[in-house]
Amino acid sequence: MQLASSGVVATPWRNDAKVMGLVGMAHASSHFSHLLLPLMFPVFMRDFGWSFSELGLLSTLFFVVSGTGQAFAGFVVDRVGARPVLFISQVLFMAACSLAFMAESYAALMGVAVLAGLGNAPFHPVDFTILNQRVSSPRLGYAFSVHGLTGNLGWALAPVFFTLTTALWGWRHAFLAAACVYGLVLLVLVWNRAHLLTTTQKSLGSGSAQSDLAFMRLPVVWWCFGFFLLSTVTLAVVQNFSVPILKELHGVSLELASMTLTAYMLFGAVGMLVGGFVAARFPTLSDRVVAVCMSCAAVLMALCASGLFGHIGTLWVLAATGLAVGVGGPSRDLMIKKATPKGATGRVYGLVYSGLDVGFALSPLVFGVLMDKGWYSATLLGASLVLLLSVGAALGVGRRTSVQT
């Protein structure tokens, strides 16, 4: 079998589109898992009397497990292939939802966080290994666009799903329904398993065990890790604190503030769709595209902190921030691909994208202090400055990639 990554034979659009769709569906299920527990925090407080600190620890546990697991998952993907790891992840999500259905204690919910974190861990090395090997090189920009877009849709779907199912059947059966959804996703992936087959490190002829860790000596890999950590810190600020910030700074209602966060995510999805065409048009300038997009987003977030446009204008500016970040998404993924040594896709993506989980875990701890002090504008401004630091990291990746090649 000849894989598309060789660049010798261009596969039909229909085949590439099917791979993009399958990987996108799996990625949506991954982002859906990020909100399995947080969406139920108000219910858990009501039924079990747990505090915000106790419930917040569940999210931290999820991302610690996911980040640690993601760094190791890349080695597994390179050794056994992406497909079996993808199937196991769906089984772990089903197990997490089933345990949540039966949960009667805090320890049980910690088990849910661990299972869901383990299920989420392999997704970036799995997804990008499949996309890089199965999709024709000229269409990778579109593939990365679909990948980012479906991830955002997974985030957007989760609140709707759990709101409706909880209202209809109660929170326990909402988790059972989620387990059924993951089971359906698994069936679709297994049915179309031929489109998810990837080569392994052994079949690529990659040398000794010593070479397994050789990629960690490349400075460009750690610059990629730093970029993801820094850029995710800002995303985590928006996800965790934008609603209370908008309420406190501008006196808007909870509903309007929540709608703004939803608009941020939807604008981000639109941005990723546009960014796919940008990445395909400027594949050799991926680091500069990322730098421009993140710089624009940082400026927009600083404008939100200033309150210059009033409460309605600030809501639109924050939503536009999501658009700027989204446009840079596909070029970001292309930037990482260019920095990845041959035969190490899973390992590099596993390590680099674990920066996402580290950023999600650290951001609430750092910026939560500013929020507790009532420094709401400073929180947004700090997030803007961190995003500017990520611009430097992106340009650093570009410089080191050109030297490496």
Coordinates of C-alpha atoms in Angstrom, one line a residue:
M1 CA 0.0 0.0 0.0
Q2 CA 1.3 3.5 -0.8
L3 CA 0.6 6.2 1.6
A4 CA -0.1 9.8 0.6
S5 CA 2.7 11.2 2.7
S6 CA 5.2 10.0 0.1
G7 CA 4.0 12.9 -2.1
V8 CA 4.5 10.6 -5.2
V9 CA 0.9 9.7 -5.9
A10 CA -1.8 12.2 -5.2
T11 CA -4.9 10.4 -3.9
P12 CA -8.4 11.4 -5.0
W13 CA -10.1 14.2 -3.1
R14 CA -12.8 11.7 -1.9
N15 CA -10.3 9.5 -0.1
D16 CA -8.6 12.5 1.5
A17 CA -11.9 13.9 2.6
K18 CA -12.9 10.7 4.2
V19 CA -9.7 10.5 6.2
M20 CA -10.2 14.2 7.2
G21 CA -13.8 13.4 8.3
L22 CA -12.9 10.4 10.3
V23 CA -10.1 12.0 12.1
G24 CA -12.2 15.2 12.6
M25 CA -15.0 13.2 14.2
A26 CA -12.5 11.5 16.6
H27 CA -11.0 14.9 17.4
A28 CA -14.4 16.3 18.2
S29 CA -14.9 13.4 20.6
S30 CA -11.7 14.4 22.3
H31 CA -12.7 18.0 22.9
F32 CA -16.1 16.8 24.0
S33 CA -14.3 14.9 26.8
H34 CA -12.7 18.1 28.1
L35 CA -16.2 19.2 29.4
L36 CA -17.5 15.9 30.6
L37 CA -17.0 16.9 34.3
P38 CA -16.9 20.8 34.2
L39 CA -20.4 21.0 32.8
M40 CA -21.7 19.1 35.7
F41 CA -20.0 21.1 38.4
P42 CA -23.2 23.0 39.4
V43 CA -25.0 19.6 39.7
F44 CA -22.3 18.0 41.8
M45 CA -22.3 21.0 44.1
R46 CA -26.0 20.7 44.5
D47 CA -26.2 16.9 45.0
F48 CA -22.9 16.3 46.9
G49 CA -22.0 19.6 48.4
W50 CA -18.5 19.8 47.0
S51 CA -16.6 23.1 46.8
F52 CA -15.2 24.8 43.7
S53 CA -11.7 23.9 44.9
E54 CA -12.6 20.2 45.0
L55 CA -14.3 20.3 41.6
G56 CA -11.5 22.3 40.1
L57 CA -9.0 19.6 41.2
L58 CA -10.9 17.2 38.9
S59 CA -10.1 19.3 35.9
T60 CA -6.5 19.7 37.0
L61 CA -6.3 15.9 37.4
F62 CA -7.7 15.4 33.9
F63 CA -5.1 17.6 32.2
V64 CA -2.2 16.4 34.3
V65 CA -3.0 12.8 33.3
S66 CA -3.7 13.8 29.7
G67 CA -0.5 15.9 29.4
T68 CA 1.7 13.2 30.9
G69 CA 0.1 10.5 28.8
Q70 CA 0.3 12.5 25.6
A71 CA 4.1 12.8 25.9
F72 CA 4.4 9.0 26.2
A73 CA 1.6 8.2 23.8
G74 CA 3.6 9.4 20.8
F75 CA 6.2 6.6 21.4
V76 CA 3.4 4.0 21.4
V77 CA 1.8 5.4 18.2
D78 CA 5.2 5.3 16.4
R79 CA 5.7 1.6 17.5
V80 CA 2.2 0.1 17.0
G81 CA 0.5 2.5 14.7
A82 CA -2.2 5.2 15.3
R83 CA -5.3 3.1 14.6
P84 CA -5.3 0.7 17.7
V85 CA -4.5 3.6 20.0
L86 CA -7.4 5.6 18.6
F87 CA -9.7 2.6 19.2
I88 CA -8.5 2.2 22.8
S89 CA -9.1 5.9 23.5
Q90 CA -12.8 5.6 22.6
V91 CA -13.1 2.6 24.9
L92 CA -11.6 4.7 27.7
F93 CA -14.1 7.5 27.1
M94 CA -16.9 4.9 27.3
A95 CA -15.5 3.6 30.5
A96 CA -15.2 7.1 32.0
C97 CA -18.8 7.9 31.1
S98 CA -20.0 4.6 32.5
L99 CA -18.2 5.2 35.8
A100 CA -19.7 8.7 36.0
F101 CA -23.2 7.2 35.6
M102 CA -22.5 5.0 38.7
A103 CA -20.5 7.6 40.7
E104 CA -21.5 8.0 44.4
S105 CA -18.3 9.5 45.7
Y106 CA -15.6 12.0 45.0
A107 CA -13.1 9.2 44.6
A108 CA -15.2 7.8 41.8
L109 CA -15.2 11.1 39.9
M110 CA -11.4 11.2 40.3
G111 CA -11.5 7.9 38.5
V112 CA -13.6 9.4 35.8
A113 CA -11.0 12.2 35.4
V114 CA -8.2 9.7 35.1
L115 CA -10.0 7.5 32.6
A116 CA -11.0 10.5 30.5
G117 CA -7.6 12.0 30.7
L118 CA -6.0 8.8 29.5
G119 CA -8.5 8.6 26.7
N120 CA -7.7 12.2 25.7
A121 CA -3.9 11.8 25.9
P122 CA -3.1 10.1 22.5
F123 CA -5.3 12.3 20.3
H124 CA -2.7 14.7 18.9
P125 CA 0.0 12.1 18.0
V126 CA -2.8 9.8 16.7
D127 CA -4.6 12.4 14.6
F128 CA -1.5 14.0 13.1
T129 CA 0.2 10.7 12.4
I130 CA -2.9 9.6 10.4
L131 CA -3.3 13.0 8.6
N132 CA 0.4 13.3 7.7
Q133 CA 0.5 9.8 6.3
R134 CA -2.9 9.4 4.7
V135 CA -3.7 12.8 3.3
S136 CA -1.9 14.1 0.1
S137 CA 0.7 16.7 1.0
P138 CA -0.9 19.6 -1.0
R139 CA -4.1 19.1 1.0
L140 CA -2.6 19.0 4.4
G141 CA -3.5 22.6 5.1
Y142 CA -7.1 21.8 4.5
A143 CA -6.8 18.7 6.7
F144 CA -5.4 20.7 9.6
S145 CA -8.2 23.2 9.1
V146 CA -10.8 20.5 9.4
H147 CA -9.0 19.1 12.4
G148 CA -9.1 22.3 14.3
L149 CA -12.6 23.1 13.2
T150 CA -14.0 19.8 14.5
G151 CA -12.2 20.2 17.8
N152 CA -14.0 23.5 18.4
L153 CA -17.3 21.9 17.4
G154 CA -16.7 19.2 20.0
W155 CA -16.4 22.0 22.6
A156 CA -19.6 23.7 21.3
L157 CA -21.6 20.4 21.2
A158 CA -20.9 19.3 24.7
P159 CA -23.0 22.0 26.6
V160 CA -25.9 21.5 24.2
F161 CA -25.8 17.7 24.6
F162 CA -25.5 17.7 28.4
T163 CA -28.1 20.4 28.9
L164 CA -30.7 18.5 26.8
T165 CA -30.0 15.0 28.1
T166 CA -29.8 16.2 31.7
A167 CA -33.2 18.0 31.3
L168 CA -34.7 14.9 29.8
W169 CA -33.3 12.0 31.8
G170 CA -31.2 13.4 34.6
W171 CA -27.4 13.8 34.9
R172 CA -26.6 10.1 35.4
H173 CA -28.4 9.1 32.2
A174 CA -26.8 12.0 30.4
F175 CA -23.4 10.3 31.1
L176 CA -24.8 7.0 29.9
A177 CA -26.0 8.7 26.7
A178 CA -22.5 10.1 26.2
A179 CA -21.1 6.6 26.6
C180 CA -23.4 5.5 23.8
V181 CA -22.2 8.4 21.6
Y182 CA -18.6 7.3 22.1
G183 CA -19.6 3.7 21.3
L184 CA -21.2 4.9 18.0
V185 CA -18.0 6.9 17.1
L186 CA -16.0 3.7 17.8
L187 CA -18.2 1.7 15.5
V188 CA -17.8 4.2 12.7
L189 CA -14.0 4.2 13.1
V190 CA -13.8 0.4 13.1
W191 CA -16.1 0.2 10.1
N192 CA -13.7 2.6 8.2
R193 CA -10.5 1.2 9.7
A194 CA -8.8 0.8 6.3
H195 CA -8.6 4.6 6.0
L196 CA -6.8 4.9 9.4
L197 CA -3.9 2.5 8.8
T198 CA -0.5 4.0 9.4
T199 CA 3.1 2.7 9.1
T200 CA 5.1 2.1 12.2
Q201 CA 8.6 3.0 13.1
K202 CA 9.9 -0.5 12.5
S203 CA 8.4 -0.6 8.9
L204 CA 10.0 2.8 8.3
G205 CA 13.4 1.3 9.2
S206 CA 14.2 3.8 12.0
G207 CA 17.3 2.3 13.7
S208 CA 18.0 1.6 17.3
A209 CA 16.2 2.3 20.6
Q210 CA 18.7 5.1 21.1
S211 CA 17.1 6.9 18.2
D212 CA 13.8 6.9 20.0
L213 CA 14.9 9.8 22.2
A214 CA 17.1 11.6 19.6
F215 CA 14.4 14.0 18.7
M216 CA 14.4 15.4 22.3
R217 CA 17.9 16.8 21.6
L218 CA 16.6 19.1 18.9
P219 CA 16.0 22.7 20.1
V220 CA 13.2 23.2 17.6
V221 CA 11.1 20.6 19.4
W222 CA 11.3 22.5 22.7
W223 CA 10.6 25.8 21.0
C224 CA 7.4 24.1 19.6
F225 CA 6.5 22.9 23.1
G226 CA 7.0 26.4 24.4
F227 CA 4.8 27.9 21.8
F228 CA 1.9 25.6 22.6
L229 CA 2.3 26.2 26.4
L230 CA 2.3 30.0 26.0
S231 CA -0.6 30.2 23.5
T232 CA -2.7 27.8 25.5
V233 CA -2.3 29.8 28.7
T234 CA -4.2 32.6 26.9
L235 CA -6.9 30.2 25.6
A236 CA -7.4 28.9 29.2
V237 CA -7.9 32.4 30.5
V238 CA -10.7 33.0 28.0
Q239 CA -12.3 29.6 28.7
N240 CA -12.1 29.9 32.5
F241 CA -12.4 33.6 33.3
S242 CA -13.9 35.5 30.4
V243 CA -17.5 35.2 31.6
P244 CA -16.8 36.5 35.2
I245 CA -14.5 39.2 33.7
L246 CA -17.1 40.5 31.3
K247 CA -19.7 40.5 34.1
E248 CA -17.5 42.4 36.6
L249 CA -16.0 44.9 34.1
H250 CA -19.0 45.7 32.0
G251 CA -22.0 44.6 34.1
V252 CA -23.4 42.4 31.3
S253 CA -25.7 39.5 32.2
L254 CA -24.5 35.9 32.7
E255 CA -26.3 34.9 29.5
L256 CA -24.7 37.6 27.4
A257 CA -21.2 36.9 28.8
S258 CA -21.7 33.2 28.1
M259 CA -22.9 33.9 24.5
T260 CA -19.7 35.9 24.0
L261 CA -17.6 32.9 25.0
T262 CA -19.7 30.8 22.5
A263 CA -19.1 33.5 19.9
Y264 CA -15.3 33.3 20.6
M265 CA -15.4 29.5 19.9
L266 CA -17.5 29.9 16.8
F267 CA -15.4 32.7 15.4
G268 CA -12.4 30.5 16.1
A269 CA -14.0 27.7 14.1
V270 CA -14.6 30.0 11.2
G271 CA -11.1 31.3 11.5
M272 CA -9.7 27.7 11.2
L273 CA -11.8 27.2 8.1
V274 CA -10.3 30.3 6.5
G275 CA -6.9 29.3 7.9
G276 CA -6.9 26.1 5.9
F277 CA -6.9 28.1 2.7
V278 CA -4.2 30.4 4.1
A279 CA -2.0 27.4 5.1
A280 CA -2.4 25.8 1.6
R281 CA -1.6 29.1 -0.1
F282 CA 1.5 29.9 2.0
P283 CA 2.9 26.6 3.2
T284 CA 6.5 27.9 3.4
L285 CA 5.5 30.8 5.6
S286 CA 3.6 29.0 8.3
D287 CA 5.6 30.4 11.2
R288 CA 5.1 34.0 9.9
V289 CA 1.4 33.4 9.4
V290 CA 1.2 32.1 13.0
A291 CA 3.1 35.1 14.3
V292 CA 0.9 37.6 12.5
C293 CA -2.3 36.0 13.7
M294 CA -1.2 35.7 17.3
S295 CA 0.1 39.3 17.3
C296 CA -3.3 40.5 16.1
A297 CA -5.1 38.4 18.7
A298 CA -2.8 39.8 21.4
V299 CA -3.6 43.4 20.4
L300 CA -7.3 42.6 20.3
M301 CA -7.2 41.1 23.8
A302 CA -5.3 44.1 25.1
L303 CA -8.1 46.3 23.7
C304 CA -10.6 44.2 25.6
A305 CA -8.6 44.9 28.8
S306 CA -8.7 48.6 28.1
G307 CA -12.5 48.8 27.8
L308 CA -12.0 51.4 25.1
F309 CA -15.0 50.2 23.0
G310 CA -17.5 49.9 25.9
H311 CA -19.3 46.8 26.9
I312 CA -20.9 45.9 23.5
G313 CA -17.8 46.7 21.5
T314 CA -15.6 44.7 23.9
L315 CA -17.8 41.6 23.4
W316 CA -17.3 41.8 19.6
V317 CA -13.6 42.5 20.0
L318 CA -13.2 39.4 22.2
A319 CA -15.1 37.3 19.6
A320 CA -12.7 38.7 16.9
T321 CA -9.8 37.5 19.0
G322 CA -11.1 34.0 18.5
L323 CA -11.1 34.6 14.7
A324 CA -7.5 35.7 14.7
V325 CA -6.3 32.7 16.7
G326 CA -8.4 30.4 14.5
V327 CA -6.9 31.6 11.3
G328 CA -3.4 30.7 12.6
G329 CA -4.4 27.2 13.7
P330 CA -3.8 25.2 10.4
S331 CA -0.5 27.1 9.8
R332 CA 0.5 26.2 13.4
D333 CA 0.0 22.5 12.7
L334 CA 1.9 22.8 9.4
M335 CA 4.7 24.6 11.3
I336 CA 5.0 21.6 13.7
K337 CA 5.0 19.2 10.7
K338 CA 7.9 21.0 9.1
A339 CA 9.9 20.8 12.4
T340 CA 9.3 17.0 12.8
P341 CA 12.1 14.6 11.9
K342 CA 11.1 11.7 9.6
G343 CA 9.8 8.6 11.5
A344 CA 9.1 10.6 14.7
T345 CA 5.7 12.0 14.1
G346 CA 3.9 10.4 17.0
R347 CA 6.7 11.2 19.5
V348 CA 7.2 14.8 18.4
Y349 CA 3.4 15.6 18.3
G350 CA 3.0 13.8 21.7
L351 CA 5.6 15.9 23.4
V352 CA 4.9 19.2 21.7
Y353 CA 1.1 19.0 22.1
S354 CA 1.5 18.1 25.8
G355 CA 2.3 21.8 26.1
L356 CA -1.4 22.3 25.6
D357 CA -2.2 20.3 28.7
V358 CA 0.5 22.0 30.7
G359 CA -0.9 25.4 29.7
F360 CA -4.4 24.4 30.6
A361 CA -3.2 23.1 34.0
L362 CA -1.0 26.2 34.9
S363 CA -3.1 29.0 33.6
P364 CA -5.9 28.8 36.3
L365 CA -3.3 28.7 39.0
V366 CA -1.5 31.8 37.9
F367 CA -4.3 34.0 36.7
G368 CA -6.7 32.7 39.4
V369 CA -4.6 34.8 41.8
L370 CA -5.3 38.0 39.8
M371 CA -9.0 37.1 39.6
D372 CA -9.2 36.6 43.4
K373 CA -7.7 40.1 43.8
G374 CA -10.3 41.6 41.5
W375 CA -7.7 42.6 38.9
Y376 CA -9.9 41.7 35.9
S377 CA -8.3 44.0 33.4
A378 CA -4.9 42.9 34.5
T379 CA -5.9 39.3 33.8
L380 CA -6.8 40.1 30.2
L381 CA -3.7 42.2 29.8
G382 CA -1.5 39.5 31.2
A383 CA -3.0 36.9 28.8
S384 CA -2.3 39.3 26.0
L385 CA 1.4 39.6 27.0
V386 CA 1.7 35.8 27.2
L387 CA 0.3 35.5 23.7
L388 CA 2.9 38.0 22.5
L389 CA 5.6 35.7 24.0
S390 CA 4.2 32.9 21.9
V391 CA 4.8 35.0 18.8
G392 CA 8.5 35.0 19.6
A393 CA 8.4 31.2 20.1
A394 CA 6.7 30.7 16.7
L395 CA 9.4 32.8 14.9
G396 CA 12.0 30.8 16.9
V397 CA 10.5 27.6 15.5
G398 CA 10.7 29.0 12.0
R399 CA 14.3 30.0 12.3
R400 CA 15.4 26.7 13.7
T401 CA 13.4 24.7 11.2
S402 CA 15.2 26.5 8.3
V403 CA 18.6 25.7 9.9
Q404 CA 17.6 22.1 10.5
T405 CA 16.5 21.6 6.9

